[in-house]
Short mmCIF file of C-alpha atoms in Angstrom, two decimals:
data_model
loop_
_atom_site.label_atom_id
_atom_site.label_comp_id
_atom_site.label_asym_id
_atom_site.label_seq_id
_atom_site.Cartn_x
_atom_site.Cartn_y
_atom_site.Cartn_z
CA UNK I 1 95.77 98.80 113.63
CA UNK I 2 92.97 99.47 116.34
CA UNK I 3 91.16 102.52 116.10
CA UNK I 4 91.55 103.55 119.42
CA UNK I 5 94.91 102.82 118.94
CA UNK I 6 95.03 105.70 116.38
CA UNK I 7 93.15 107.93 117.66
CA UNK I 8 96.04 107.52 121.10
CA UNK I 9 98.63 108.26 118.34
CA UNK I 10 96.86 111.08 116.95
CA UNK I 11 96.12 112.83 120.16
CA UNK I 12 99.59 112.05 121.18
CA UNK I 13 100.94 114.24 118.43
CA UNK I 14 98.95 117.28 119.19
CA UNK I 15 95.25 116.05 116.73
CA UNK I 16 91.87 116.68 118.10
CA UNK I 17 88.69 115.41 117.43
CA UNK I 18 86.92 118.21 115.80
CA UNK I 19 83.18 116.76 115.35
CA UNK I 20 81.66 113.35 114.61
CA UNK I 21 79.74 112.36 111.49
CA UNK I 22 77.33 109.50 110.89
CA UNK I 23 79.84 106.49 110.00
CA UNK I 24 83.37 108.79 110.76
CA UNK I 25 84.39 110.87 113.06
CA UNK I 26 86.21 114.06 111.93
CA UNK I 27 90.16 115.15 113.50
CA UNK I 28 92.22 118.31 113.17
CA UNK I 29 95.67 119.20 113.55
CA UNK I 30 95.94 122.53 114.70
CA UNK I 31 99.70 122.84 114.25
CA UNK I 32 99.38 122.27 110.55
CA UNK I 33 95.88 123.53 109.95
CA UNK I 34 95.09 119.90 108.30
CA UNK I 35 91.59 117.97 108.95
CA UNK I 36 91.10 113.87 108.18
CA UNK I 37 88.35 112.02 108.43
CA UNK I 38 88.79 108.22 110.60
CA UNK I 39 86.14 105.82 110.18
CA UNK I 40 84.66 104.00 112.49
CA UNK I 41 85.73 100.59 112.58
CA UNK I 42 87.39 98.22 115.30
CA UNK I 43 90.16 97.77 112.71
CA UNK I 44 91.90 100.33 110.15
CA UNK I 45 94.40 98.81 107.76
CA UNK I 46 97.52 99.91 106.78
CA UNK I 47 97.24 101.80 104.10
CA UNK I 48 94.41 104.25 105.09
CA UNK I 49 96.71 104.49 108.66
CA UNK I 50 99.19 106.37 106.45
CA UNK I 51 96.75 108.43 104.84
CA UNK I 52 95.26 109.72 107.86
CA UNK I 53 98.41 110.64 109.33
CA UNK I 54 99.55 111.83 106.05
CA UNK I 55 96.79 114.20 105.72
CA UNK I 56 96.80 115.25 109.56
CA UNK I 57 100.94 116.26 108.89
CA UNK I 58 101.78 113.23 111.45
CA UNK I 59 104.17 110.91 111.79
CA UNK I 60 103.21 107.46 111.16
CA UNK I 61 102.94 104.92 113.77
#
């Protein structure tokens, strides 16, 4: 999946960027009080796509 793609989905379901590190940048959810990092790549696979919406309390794409 894209990143920006996920980041859409993210934001979409209520997530917001909370800061940026050097090689990820940082999202909360304040509905369920849950933080994930994303990294910064053109492409995120699968498997960390669950995760991150796993940890954020989001439905996957």
């Amino acid at each position: 999946m894209k990143r920006h793609e996920l980041i859409r989905h993210l934001e979409r379901h209520g997530c917001r960027e909370l800061r940026e590190g050097g090689n990820h940048t940082v999202y909360h959810n304040p509905n369920s009080n849950r933080v994930s990092t994303i990294p910064r790549h053109r492409e995120i696979n699968g498997f960390l796509v669950k995760k991150i919406c796993r940890d954020l309390g989001v439905r996957e794409p």
